[in-house]
Coordinates of C-alpha atoms in Angstrom, one line a residue:
Chain A
M1 CA -113.9 -120.0 77.0
R2 CA -111.7 -117.5 78.7
N3 CA -113.0 -114.7 80.8
E4 CA -110.8 -112.0 79.7
G5 CA -110.1 -109.1 81.9
K6 CA -110.7 -111.6 85.1
D7 CA -108.5 -113.8 87.1
E8 CA -110.4 -116.7 87.2
T9 CA -111.2 -118.7 84.3
T10 CA -114.4 -120.0 83.0
Y11 CA -114.9 -122.9 80.5
E12 CA -117.6 -123.6 78.3
V13 CA -119.0 -127.1 78.6
P14 CA -122.0 -128.2 75.9
I15 CA -124.1 -131.0 76.7
G16 CA -126.2 -132.2 73.9
P17 CA -127.2 -132.8 71.2
I18 CA -127.7 -136.6 70.9
H19 CA -128.3 -139.3 73.3
P20 CA -130.0 -142.4 72.2
A21 CA -132.3 -142.6 75.1
L22 CA -133.8 -139.4 75.3
K23 CA -136.0 -138.8 72.7
E24 CA -135.5 -135.7 71.0
P25 CA -131.8 -133.9 70.9
F26 CA -131.1 -130.9 72.5
L27 CA -127.6 -128.9 73.8
I28 CA -127.3 -126.7 76.7
K29 CA -123.6 -124.9 76.9
F30 CA -122.7 -124.2 80.0
K31 CA -120.0 -121.9 81.2
I32 CA -118.0 -122.8 84.4
D33 CA -115.9 -121.5 86.8
G34 CA -114.6 -124.6 88.9
E35 CA -117.6 -126.4 89.9
R36 CA -120.0 -123.3 89.7
I37 CA -122.2 -122.6 86.7
V38 CA -122.3 -119.1 85.6
G39 CA -123.8 -119.0 82.4
A40 CA -126.4 -121.3 80.5
E41 CA -127.5 -121.1 77.0
A42 CA -130.3 -123.4 75.4
H43 CA -129.6 -124.3 71.5
P44 CA -132.9 -126.3 70.4
G45 CA -133.4 -126.9 66.5
M46 CA -131.7 -130.4 66.3
N47 CA -134.7 -132.2 65.5
H48 CA -137.1 -129.4 63.7
R49 CA -139.2 -131.3 61.3
G50 CA -141.3 -128.5 59.8
I51 CA -144.2 -129.2 60.8
E52 CA -146.1 -126.1 60.9
F53 CA -145.2 -126.3 56.7
M54 CA -146.1 -129.7 56.3
G55 CA -149.8 -128.7 58.0
M56 CA -149.9 -125.9 55.7
H57 CA -149.9 -128.1 53.1
R58 CA -152.6 -130.6 53.9
N59 CA -156.7 -130.2 54.7
P60 CA -157.6 -130.0 58.7
Y61 CA -158.9 -133.8 58.7
K62 CA -155.2 -134.8 57.8
V63 CA -153.7 -132.7 60.3
I64 CA -155.1 -134.4 63.3
P65 CA -152.7 -137.5 63.3
L66 CA -149.7 -135.1 62.2
S67 CA -150.6 -133.0 65.1
E68 CA -150.8 -136.1 67.5
R69 CA -147.3 -137.1 66.2
I70 CA -145.5 -133.7 67.2
C71 CA -144.8 -135.4 70.9
G72 CA -144.3 -138.9 71.9
I73 CA -145.5 -138.6 75.3
C74 CA -148.0 -135.9 75.2
S75 CA -150.2 -137.4 72.1
I76 CA -153.4 -136.1 73.3
V77 CA -152.1 -132.3 74.0
H78 CA -151.4 -131.5 70.4
Q79 CA -154.5 -133.0 68.7
H80 CA -156.9 -131.2 71.2
M81 CA -155.5 -127.7 70.7
F82 CA -155.6 -128.2 67.1
V83 CA -159.3 -129.3 67.3
T84 CA -159.9 -126.3 69.4
A85 CA -158.6 -124.3 67.3
V86 CA -160.0 -125.2 64.5
E87 CA -163.4 -125.2 65.7
H88 CA -163.1 -122.1 67.1
A89 CA -162.2 -120.8 63.7
A90 CA -165.0 -122.7 62.1
S91 CA -167.9 -122.0 64.7
I92 CA -168.2 -125.7 65.2
E93 CA -169.6 -127.0 69.0
P94 CA -168.7 -129.9 70.6
T95 CA -170.9 -131.9 72.4
N96 CA -170.9 -131.9 75.9
R97 CA -170.6 -135.8 76.5
A98 CA -167.4 -135.2 74.0
R99 CA -166.3 -132.5 76.2
Y100 CA -166.1 -134.4 79.4
I101 CA -164.7 -137.6 77.8
R102 CA -161.7 -134.8 76.7
V103 CA -161.2 -134.1 80.1
I104 CA -161.0 -137.6 80.9
M105 CA -158.1 -138.5 78.2
S106 CA -156.4 -135.4 79.4
E107 CA -156.4 -136.3 82.9
L108 CA -155.6 -139.6 82.1
E109 CA -152.5 -138.9 80.0
R110 CA -151.3 -136.2 83.4
I111 CA -150.8 -139.0 85.4
H112 CA -148.9 -141.2 83.1
S113 CA -146.7 -138.1 82.3
H114 CA -146.4 -137.4 86.0
V115 CA -145.4 -140.6 87.3
L116 CA -142.9 -141.0 84.1
W117 CA -141.5 -137.9 85.2
A118 CA -141.2 -138.7 88.7
G119 CA -139.1 -142.1 87.6
V120 CA -136.4 -139.9 85.3
A121 CA -135.8 -137.4 88.3
A122 CA -135.1 -140.6 90.8
H123 CA -132.9 -141.7 87.8
E124 CA -131.0 -138.6 87.5
I125 CA -130.1 -138.6 91.0
G126 CA -129.1 -142.1 91.3
F127 CA -132.3 -144.0 92.7
D128 CA -132.9 -146.3 90.0
T129 CA -134.8 -148.5 92.5
H130 CA -137.4 -145.6 92.3
L131 CA -137.5 -145.2 88.7
H132 CA -138.7 -148.9 88.3
F133 CA -141.1 -148.7 90.8
T134 CA -142.8 -145.4 89.3
W135 CA -142.1 -146.8 85.7
M136 CA -143.8 -150.3 87.0
I137 CA -146.9 -148.5 88.4
R138 CA -147.0 -146.4 85.0
E139 CA -148.2 -149.3 83.0
K140 CA -151.4 -149.5 85.0
V141 CA -152.9 -146.1 83.6
M142 CA -151.1 -147.0 80.1
D143 CA -153.0 -150.2 80.0
L144 CA -156.3 -148.5 81.3
L145 CA -155.5 -145.9 77.8
E146 CA -155.0 -148.8 76.0
Y147 CA -158.1 -150.6 77.2
I148 CA -160.2 -147.3 76.3
T149 CA -158.4 -146.1 72.8
G150 CA -156.9 -149.4 71.4
N151 CA -153.6 -147.9 71.8
R152 CA -150.8 -147.4 74.3
V153 CA -149.3 -143.9 72.4
N154 CA -151.4 -142.1 69.9
Y155 CA -154.8 -142.8 70.6
A156 CA -156.8 -141.1 67.9
M157 CA -159.7 -139.7 70.2
W158 CA -160.0 -136.7 68.8
T159 CA -162.3 -135.3 65.9
F160 CA -163.9 -131.9 64.7
G161 CA -167.0 -131.5 66.9
G162 CA -166.3 -134.3 69.2
V163 CA -164.3 -137.6 70.0
N164 CA -164.1 -140.6 67.9
R165 CA -165.1 -143.1 70.6
D166 CA -167.4 -143.3 73.7
I167 CA -166.4 -144.1 77.2
P168 CA -169.4 -146.4 78.0
K169 CA -170.9 -147.3 81.3
K170 CA -169.2 -150.6 81.0
M171 CA -165.8 -149.5 81.1
Y172 CA -166.5 -147.4 84.5
P173 CA -165.3 -150.3 87.0
K174 CA -161.9 -150.5 85.4
I175 CA -161.3 -146.8 85.4
E176 CA -162.1 -146.6 88.9
A177 CA -160.2 -149.7 89.9
T178 CA -157.2 -147.9 88.2
L179 CA -157.9 -144.3 90.3
K180 CA -157.9 -146.5 93.4
Y181 CA -154.9 -148.3 92.5
Y182 CA -152.9 -145.1 92.1
E183 CA -154.6 -143.2 95.4
E184 CA -153.5 -146.6 97.5
L185 CA -150.0 -146.1 96.2
Y186 CA -149.7 -141.9 96.4
G187 CA -148.8 -142.5 99.9
K188 CA -145.5 -144.5 99.3
L189 CA -144.8 -142.0 96.7
E190 CA -145.2 -139.4 98.6
E191 CA -142.9 -140.9 101.4
I192 CA -140.1 -141.6 98.4
F193 CA -140.4 -137.9 97.3
L194 CA -140.9 -135.9 99.8
G195 CA -139.9 -137.4 103.0
D196 CA -136.5 -139.5 102.0
P197 CA -133.7 -137.5 103.7
S198 CA -131.3 -137.8 100.7
I199 CA -133.8 -136.6 98.2
R200 CA -134.6 -133.8 100.0
L201 CA -130.6 -133.3 100.3
R202 CA -130.6 -133.1 96.3
T203 CA -133.7 -131.2 95.6
I204 CA -134.4 -128.6 98.3
G205 CA -132.7 -125.4 97.5
V206 CA -131.6 -126.4 94.1
G207 CA -133.0 -125.0 90.6
V208 CA -134.8 -122.1 92.4
L209 CA -136.7 -120.0 90.0
T210 CA -138.3 -117.3 91.7
K211 CA -141.7 -115.6 91.4
E212 CA -140.3 -112.8 89.2
E213 CA -138.4 -114.5 87.1
A214 CA -141.2 -117.1 86.6
L215 CA -143.4 -113.9 85.4
N216 CA -141.6 -112.2 83.2
L217 CA -140.0 -115.1 81.4
C218 CA -143.5 -116.4 80.6
G219 CA -143.0 -119.8 82.3
V220 CA -145.7 -122.2 82.3
G221 CA -147.0 -125.0 84.1
P222 CA -145.9 -127.1 87.4
T223 CA -142.4 -125.4 86.9
V224 CA -143.9 -121.8 87.7
R225 CA -146.5 -122.8 89.8
A226 CA -143.8 -124.2 92.5
S227 CA -142.5 -121.0 92.5
G228 CA -145.8 -119.2 93.6
V229 CA -147.4 -118.2 90.6
R230 CA -150.9 -118.7 89.9
K231 CA -151.2 -120.0 85.9
D232 CA -153.1 -122.6 85.5
V233 CA -155.4 -122.8 81.9
R234 CA -157.7 -125.3 83.3
I235 CA -159.1 -122.6 85.9
D236 CA -158.0 -119.4 84.3
Q237 CA -159.6 -119.7 80.6
P238 CA -161.6 -123.3 81.2
Y239 CA -161.8 -125.1 78.1
A240 CA -163.7 -128.9 77.5
A241 CA -165.6 -129.4 80.6
Y242 CA -163.3 -127.9 82.9
G243 CA -165.1 -124.8 84.0
D244 CA -168.1 -127.3 85.3
L245 CA -165.3 -129.0 87.9
D246 CA -164.1 -127.9 91.1
I247 CA -160.4 -127.6 90.8
E248 CA -157.7 -125.7 92.9
Y249 CA -154.4 -124.1 91.7
Q250 CA -151.6 -126.5 93.1
L251 CA -149.4 -124.5 94.8
P252 CA -147.0 -125.8 97.7
S253 CA -148.2 -122.9 100.2
L254 CA -151.6 -124.9 99.8
Y255 CA -149.7 -127.7 101.5
G256 CA -148.0 -125.5 104.1
Y257 CA -144.8 -125.8 102.2
K258 CA -143.1 -122.2 101.1
D259 CA -143.4 -121.2 97.4
T260 CA -139.6 -121.6 96.9
G261 CA -139.1 -122.7 93.3
D262 CA -136.6 -125.3 93.8
V263 CA -136.8 -129.0 92.7
F264 CA -138.3 -130.0 95.5
S265 CA -141.5 -127.7 95.4
K266 CA -141.8 -128.8 91.8
T267 CA -141.7 -132.5 92.4
L268 CA -144.3 -131.7 95.3
V269 CA -146.6 -129.9 92.5
R270 CA -146.2 -132.5 90.1
L271 CA -147.1 -135.5 93.0
K272 CA -150.4 -133.2 94.3
E273 CA -151.4 -132.8 90.7
L274 CA -151.8 -136.8 90.4
V275 CA -154.4 -136.4 93.3
Q276 CA -156.0 -133.6 91.5
S277 CA -156.2 -135.7 88.1
I278 CA -158.2 -138.7 89.9
D279 CA -160.2 -136.2 92.1
I280 CA -161.3 -134.7 88.7
I281 CA -161.8 -137.9 86.7
R282 CA -164.2 -139.1 89.1
Q283 CA -166.0 -135.6 88.9
C284 CA -166.8 -136.1 85.1
L285 CA -167.5 -139.8 85.6
D286 CA -170.1 -138.4 88.1
Q287 CA -171.1 -135.6 85.9
I288 CA -171.1 -137.0 82.4
P289 CA -174.5 -136.1 80.3
N290 CA -175.8 -138.9 78.2
E291 CA -175.7 -137.9 74.9
D292 CA -173.8 -138.0 71.2
I293 CA -170.0 -138.2 71.4
N294 CA -170.0 -135.9 68.1
S295 CA -172.1 -133.0 66.9
E296 CA -171.5 -133.9 63.3
P297 CA -171.1 -137.6 62.5
K298 CA -170.8 -137.2 58.9
M299 CA -166.7 -136.4 58.1
A300 CA -167.8 -135.1 54.7
A301 CA -170.2 -132.7 55.8
T302 CA -167.9 -131.3 58.6
L303 CA -164.7 -131.1 55.9
N304 CA -167.4 -129.3 53.9
K305 CA -167.7 -126.4 56.3
L306 CA -164.2 -126.2 56.6
K307 CA -163.7 -125.4 53.3
K308 CA -166.3 -122.9 53.5
A309 CA -165.2 -121.5 56.7
D310 CA -163.6 -118.2 57.0
G311 CA -161.8 -117.4 60.1
E312 CA -158.9 -117.6 62.7
G313 CA -158.7 -119.6 66.1
I314 CA -156.7 -120.4 69.0
G315 CA -156.6 -123.7 71.0
R316 CA -155.1 -123.6 74.4
I317 CA -155.1 -126.1 76.8
E318 CA -153.0 -127.0 80.3
A319 CA -150.8 -129.9 78.6
P320 CA -148.8 -131.8 81.9
R321 CA -145.7 -129.5 81.1
G322 CA -148.1 -126.3 81.0
E323 CA -149.5 -124.1 79.2
A324 CA -149.4 -125.1 75.1
F325 CA -150.6 -123.2 72.5
H326 CA -151.9 -123.2 68.3
Y327 CA -153.4 -120.8 66.4
V328 CA -155.5 -121.8 63.2
R329 CA -156.3 -119.6 60.3
L330 CA -158.3 -121.1 58.0
K331 CA -159.8 -119.1 53.8
E332 CA -162.7 -119.4 52.5
G333 CA -162.4 -121.8 49.5
K334 CA -158.7 -123.4 50.3
E335 CA -158.9 -126.9 51.7
E336 CA -155.5 -126.4 53.3
L337 CA -154.6 -124.8 56.3
D338 CA -154.0 -121.1 55.7
C339 CA -152.0 -120.8 59.0
W340 CA -150.8 -123.1 61.9
K341 CA -148.4 -122.1 64.6
V342 CA -148.0 -124.3 67.4
R343 CA -146.5 -123.9 70.6
A344 CA -145.2 -126.6 73.1
S345 CA -144.9 -125.8 76.7
T346 CA -141.0 -126.4 76.5
Y347 CA -140.5 -123.5 74.4
N348 CA -141.9 -120.9 77.5
N349 CA -139.8 -123.0 79.6
L350 CA -136.5 -122.8 77.8
A351 CA -136.0 -119.7 78.8
T352 CA -136.3 -120.5 82.7
Y353 CA -133.3 -122.6 82.6
A354 CA -130.5 -119.8 82.8
P355 CA -131.7 -118.3 86.2
M356 CA -132.3 -122.1 87.7
F357 CA -128.6 -123.1 86.7
M358 CA -127.1 -120.2 88.1
G359 CA -124.8 -120.8 90.8
E360 CA -125.2 -124.2 90.3
Q361 CA -122.9 -127.3 90.5
I362 CA -122.2 -129.6 87.7
A363 CA -123.5 -132.5 89.4
D364 CA -126.7 -131.0 89.7
I365 CA -127.2 -130.2 85.8
P366 CA -129.0 -133.7 85.3
I367 CA -131.7 -133.1 88.1
I368 CA -132.1 -129.5 86.9
A369 CA -132.4 -130.2 83.2
A370 CA -135.4 -132.8 83.8
C371 CA -137.1 -130.7 86.8
I372 CA -138.8 -128.2 83.8
D373 CA -139.5 -132.0 82.6
P374 CA -138.2 -131.1 78.9
C375 CA -140.0 -132.1 75.8
I376 CA -136.4 -131.7 74.3
G377 CA -134.7 -132.9 77.2
C378 CA -131.5 -134.6 76.2
M379 CA -128.2 -135.3 78.3
D380 CA -125.3 -136.4 75.8
R381 CA -122.2 -135.5 76.6
A382 CA -120.5 -132.8 78.8
E383 CA -117.3 -131.3 76.9
I384 CA -114.6 -129.7 78.7
V385 CA -112.5 -127.6 77.0
D386 CA -109.0 -126.1 78.6
V387 CA -108.7 -122.7 76.8
N388 CA -105.1 -122.6 77.9
T389 CA -104.0 -125.9 77.0
G390 CA -106.5 -126.7 74.2
K391 CA -106.9 -130.2 76.2
R392 CA -110.6 -131.5 75.8
W393 CA -112.2 -133.9 78.3
E394 CA -115.5 -135.6 77.0
Y395 CA -118.1 -136.3 79.8
E396 CA -120.5 -139.0 78.4
H397 CA -123.9 -139.1 80.1
E398 CA -123.2 -141.7 81.9
E399 CA -120.3 -139.8 83.3
L400 CA -122.4 -137.2 84.5
Q401 CA -125.3 -139.1 85.8
R402 CA -122.3 -140.8 87.7
L403 CA -121.1 -137.6 89.3
S404 CA -124.5 -136.7 90.1
V405 CA -125.2 -140.4 92.0
K406 CA -121.8 -139.6 93.8
K407 CA -122.9 -136.6 95.1
T408 CA -126.0 -138.0 96.3
E409 CA -123.6 -141.2 98.2
K410 CA -121.4 -138.6 99.5
L411 CA -124.5 -136.6 101.4
L412 CA -125.8 -140.1 102.2
G413 CA -122.2 -140.9 104.0
G414 CA -122.5 -137.5 105.6
L415 CA -126.1 -138.3 107.3
K416 CA -124.6 -141.5 108.3
R417 CA -122.4 -140.2 110.2
Chain B
M1 CA -148.4 -97.1 85.9
M2 CA -149.8 -100.8 86.5
I3 CA -153.1 -101.2 87.9
D4 CA -154.1 -101.9 91.5
E5 CA -154.2 -105.7 92.1
E6 CA -157.9 -104.8 93.9
K7 CA -159.2 -103.8 90.4
L8 CA -158.1 -107.1 88.8
P9 CA -159.5 -108.8 87.0
L10 CA -160.4 -106.4 84.2
T11 CA -163.6 -107.2 81.9
M12 CA -163.2 -107.1 78.0
N13 CA -164.9 -103.8 78.0
Q14 CA -162.8 -101.9 80.2
I15 CA -159.9 -103.4 78.8
E16 CA -161.0 -101.8 75.5
K17 CA -161.6 -98.4 77.2
L18 CA -157.8 -98.8 78.3
F19 CA -156.7 -99.4 75.0
Q20 CA -158.9 -96.2 73.9
K21 CA -157.5 -94.1 76.2
V22 CA -153.8 -95.1 75.8
L23 CA -154.2 -95.6 72.1
G24 CA -157.1 -93.5 70.6
E25 CA -157.6 -93.3 67.1
A26 CA -154.6 -95.9 66.4
V27 CA -156.7 -98.9 67.3
V28 CA -157.3 -100.3 63.6
E29 CA -159.7 -102.9 64.4
F30 CA -161.0 -104.6 67.8
K31 CA -163.3 -107.5 67.8
K32 CA -164.5 -109.0 71.6
E33 CA -165.7 -112.9 71.1
K34 CA -167.4 -115.2 74.0
F35 CA -167.8 -118.5 73.7
K36 CA -170.1 -120.5 76.2
K37 CA -168.2 -123.9 77.3
G38 CA -169.7 -127.0 79.5
L39 CA -173.0 -127.9 80.9
K40 CA -172.2 -124.9 83.6
G41 CA -171.7 -122.5 80.2
R42 CA -168.8 -121.1 81.7
E43 CA -167.4 -118.3 79.1
M44 CA -164.1 -117.9 77.3
K45 CA -163.1 -114.4 76.4
V46 CA -161.0 -113.6 73.0
I47 CA -160.0 -110.3 71.8
W48 CA -158.6 -109.5 68.7
M49 CA -156.8 -106.1 67.7
R50 CA -154.9 -105.0 65.3
V51 CA -152.8 -101.7 65.4
E52 CA -150.4 -99.4 63.4
R53 CA -146.5 -100.6 63.7
E54 CA -146.0 -96.9 65.1
N55 CA -148.1 -97.6 68.2
F56 CA -147.6 -101.2 68.6
L57 CA -144.9 -100.6 71.4
D58 CA -147.5 -98.6 73.2
A59 CA -150.1 -101.3 72.8
I60 CA -147.7 -103.8 74.5
R61 CA -147.6 -101.0 77.1
A62 CA -150.9 -100.7 77.8
I63 CA -151.3 -104.4 78.2
A64 CA -148.2 -104.3 80.6
Y65 CA -150.3 -102.2 82.7
V66 CA -153.1 -104.5 83.3
Q67 CA -150.5 -107.3 84.7
I68 CA -147.2 -108.9 84.2
P69 CA -148.3 -110.1 80.1
H70 CA -148.0 -113.3 79.5
L71 CA -147.1 -113.9 76.2
S72 CA -147.8 -117.3 74.5
V73 CA -146.2 -116.8 71.3
T74 CA -146.0 -115.0 68.3
S75 CA -147.5 -116.4 64.9
G76 CA -146.7 -114.9 61.9
S77 CA -147.7 -115.6 58.2
D78 CA -147.1 -114.3 54.5
M79 CA -150.4 -112.4 53.5
G80 CA -149.0 -111.0 49.9
D81 CA -148.5 -107.4 50.2
F82 CA -147.5 -107.9 53.8
V83 CA -146.0 -110.2 56.6
E84 CA -148.9 -110.3 59.7
L85 CA -147.5 -110.9 63.4
I86 CA -150.0 -111.6 66.0
Y87 CA -148.9 -111.6 69.4
H88 CA -150.9 -113.5 71.6
F89 CA -150.9 -111.9 75.4
H90 CA -153.2 -113.5 78.1
V91 CA -154.1 -111.1 81.4
N92 CA -156.1 -111.6 84.0
Y93 CA -154.2 -115.4 85.3
G94 CA -154.6 -116.0 88.4
Y95 CA -158.5 -115.3 88.7
P96 CA -160.8 -118.3 88.0
G97 CA -162.7 -117.9 84.4
E98 CA -161.6 -114.5 83.9
E99 CA -158.4 -114.9 81.8
T100 CA -158.9 -112.8 78.4
S101 CA -156.8 -113.5 75.5
I102 CA -155.6 -110.6 73.7
N103 CA -154.4 -111.3 70.0
L104 CA -152.4 -108.3 68.8
K105 CA -152.1 -108.1 65.4
V106 CA -149.7 -105.9 63.7
H107 CA -148.8 -105.4 59.6
L108 CA -145.6 -105.1 58.4
P109 CA -145.0 -104.3 54.6
K110 CA -142.7 -106.6 52.5
N111 CA -140.8 -103.3 51.6
D112 CA -140.1 -102.5 55.2
L113 CA -140.0 -106.0 57.4
T114 CA -138.7 -104.4 60.8
I115 CA -140.4 -104.4 64.1
P116 CA -139.6 -103.2 67.4
T117 CA -138.1 -105.7 69.9
I118 CA -140.6 -106.0 73.2
T119 CA -138.0 -107.9 75.2
E120 CA -137.6 -104.9 77.7
I121 CA -141.2 -105.3 78.2
V122 CA -141.3 -108.9 78.3
P123 CA -138.2 -110.5 78.6
G124 CA -139.3 -113.7 77.8
A125 CA -140.1 -112.8 74.0
I126 CA -136.4 -113.9 73.0
T127 CA -137.3 -117.4 71.9
T128 CA -140.2 -116.1 69.6
E129 CA -138.7 -113.0 68.4
R130 CA -135.8 -115.3 67.3
E131 CA -137.8 -117.7 65.4
K132 CA -139.8 -115.2 63.5
Q133 CA -136.6 -113.3 62.5
E134 CA -135.2 -116.8 61.0
F135 CA -139.0 -118.3 59.7
L136 CA -140.5 -115.0 57.9
G137 CA -137.1 -113.0 57.5
I138 CA -138.2 -109.8 59.4
T139 CA -135.8 -107.9 61.3
V140 CA -136.3 -107.2 64.9
K141 CA -135.0 -103.9 66.0
N142 CA -132.3 -104.0 69.1
I143 CA -132.8 -107.2 69.7
P144 CA -130.7 -108.8 72.4
D145 CA -129.4 -112.2 70.7
S146 CA -130.1 -112.0 66.5
R147 CA -128.3 -115.7 66.1
R148 CA -130.7 -118.3 64.4
L149 CA -132.2 -120.7 67.0
W150 CA -134.2 -123.7 65.4
L151 CA -132.9 -123.5 61.6
D152 CA -129.4 -125.0 61.0
E153 CA -126.4 -123.0 59.6
N154 CA -126.3 -124.3 56.7
Y155 CA -129.7 -123.2 55.4
P156 CA -129.7 -120.6 52.7
K157 CA -129.6 -117.2 54.4
N158 CA -132.2 -115.7 52.2
R159 CA -134.6 -118.4 52.1
Y160 CA -137.7 -118.3 55.1
P161 CA -139.7 -121.5 55.4
W162 CA -143.0 -119.3 56.5
R163 CA -142.9 -116.9 53.0
W164 CA -144.9 -117.8 49.9
D165 CA -143.4 -115.2 47.9
E166 CA -140.0 -115.9 46.0
K167 CA -138.0 -115.8 49.2
G168 CA -140.2 -119.2 50.2
M169 CA -139.3 -122.8 50.0
E170 CA -140.3 -123.1 46.4
G171 CA -138.1 -125.9 44.8
M172 CA -136.7 -126.8 48.2
S173 CA -139.2 -129.1 49.4
R174 CA -141.1 -131.9 47.4
Y175 CA -144.9 -132.7 48.3
I176 CA -144.6 -136.5 48.2
H177 CA -148.1 -137.1 49.5
D178 CA -149.4 -135.4 46.4
P179 CA -150.6 -137.6 43.7
K180 CA -150.1 -134.8 41.4
E181 CA -146.3 -134.5 42.0
S182 CA -145.8 -138.1 43.0
T183 CA -142.7 -139.7 42.2
Q184 CA -142.2 -142.1 38.7
K185 CA -142.5 -145.5 38.9
P186 CA -139.2 -147.8 39.4
T187 CA -137.2 -148.5 35.9
S188 CA -133.8 -150.2 35.3
D189 CA -132.2 -146.5 34.9
N190 CA -133.8 -145.6 38.7
P191 CA -134.7 -148.6 40.5
R192 CA -135.7 -146.5 43.7
G193 CA -138.2 -145.0 41.6
G194 CA -138.3 -141.2 42.6
D195 CA -137.4 -137.9 40.7
E196 CA -134.2 -137.8 38.9
D197 CA -132.9 -135.0 41.4
E198 CA -133.3 -137.4 43.9
K199 CA -130.9 -140.2 43.1

């Protein structure tokens, strides 16, 4: 769109909403002045399925599998929050063993989510070898999740008052072996993502989110921790068994780096959280009490209790992408949920896009878009409209990615010289 | 006015006193909850409160005195005669185990569904305010951007998905999971089965 009253011309570049490689459609409209981005605006809603409305017509037990299917990657997150919110509303207490199993499952999922993100980030800046490497090592934790629950995704572990399946002692050696595998590989990951000079060139100082912006825009998760904001629900408001464990806010300053809030800091925070998750799972396996896995094994009894319950509750957890939130209200005599509100992490991080894109180059769009680990992240095509002539060019996703790769190669060429 | 960082984190009683000082009698309901979690029994702290719409912005400012408020989301529902909005705030973040949820409720009567915007105090609230406008049919006064966010432009202008009255989704959705409303068996006229209007 032409910037009226000024000599220079700005162009509007829409990116999205459809791309078959990514799970959800999403659109970002950029205002471009030459190579520089001068404005960014997110347009979500291409895939609004009305899940909250559907939930308000089902009984709580039927909503558990529905909530699990809100997200394809964090299958655990939404069922964990929904179950906690209903337990809060109906005053149901899960057993402590169930709380520990919930923590173990959540941390295994954090490992797989962060490794997956590292691969996507490497791909966006043109390191496909790293993509294949990280996705190869991710298989190990997927196998472990399948070994524990029977499924690679949608684990169906949560239920009101506890969990559906136990993690017996005979499973410990395999869990420990997987943790060891990641511990040994961590050095290599750090070498690739924090040490490689070309990756450093593409990530340091790119997509900066300042601490003030992060706080004012209510951002969540590794996206704001990279800016030095001390927000982590696991520590701030411990849920499940996190209150018993020894956890620290993972900020770049903890490791001698500055809390700059650029893509590099975000990568660093995610990698350090990988190590933290390994530590948390070990602590859980040491401390887990020997109890039943469910405080009320009879589903009919719980359902009856839920029908009589009258109250409201909140469920709040730290998903791999940051804080996520559910609100549930139950009404006495009503089988269905009276009110259900779902809020995923990307919802709050959406607002942080605008300051991060400001002043960056078109070739940096893929890596900055990926750096909040969007759950609705989609790079489809960029369409450039020249308002003076009305001529249109379309940038396919591949073209955009090629531009990004070309930038890395250019930087690498500069290094060699 | 902002509370000294040294005085943080505030206890639930201190937060209650703060609201009493700023709002006085305007706090209609105030409920404190504490839950013990895990083997060590670390507590989770939750406050539920309701204020009248006239004092709503004062209440948001009172929360902003404590810290830059973290707004998780706003949930809303149609309660019959009025629409209830709940602003889920969190304060005392950055202090292990001390974070407190403040769930601030406000009731809007059906004949005047307006509420002032809070984006001047909490800029991150814009997403959730836009969502409430399109899903509940309320009007957020002075909102910087009042366009639709999630719903398609083709969605009818005066119908709102979360309303249970005549402006709701009645007649626009089919409950296929409900056996009473389940589709008809396939016939020669209707080989796919399902309702007539679906053909």
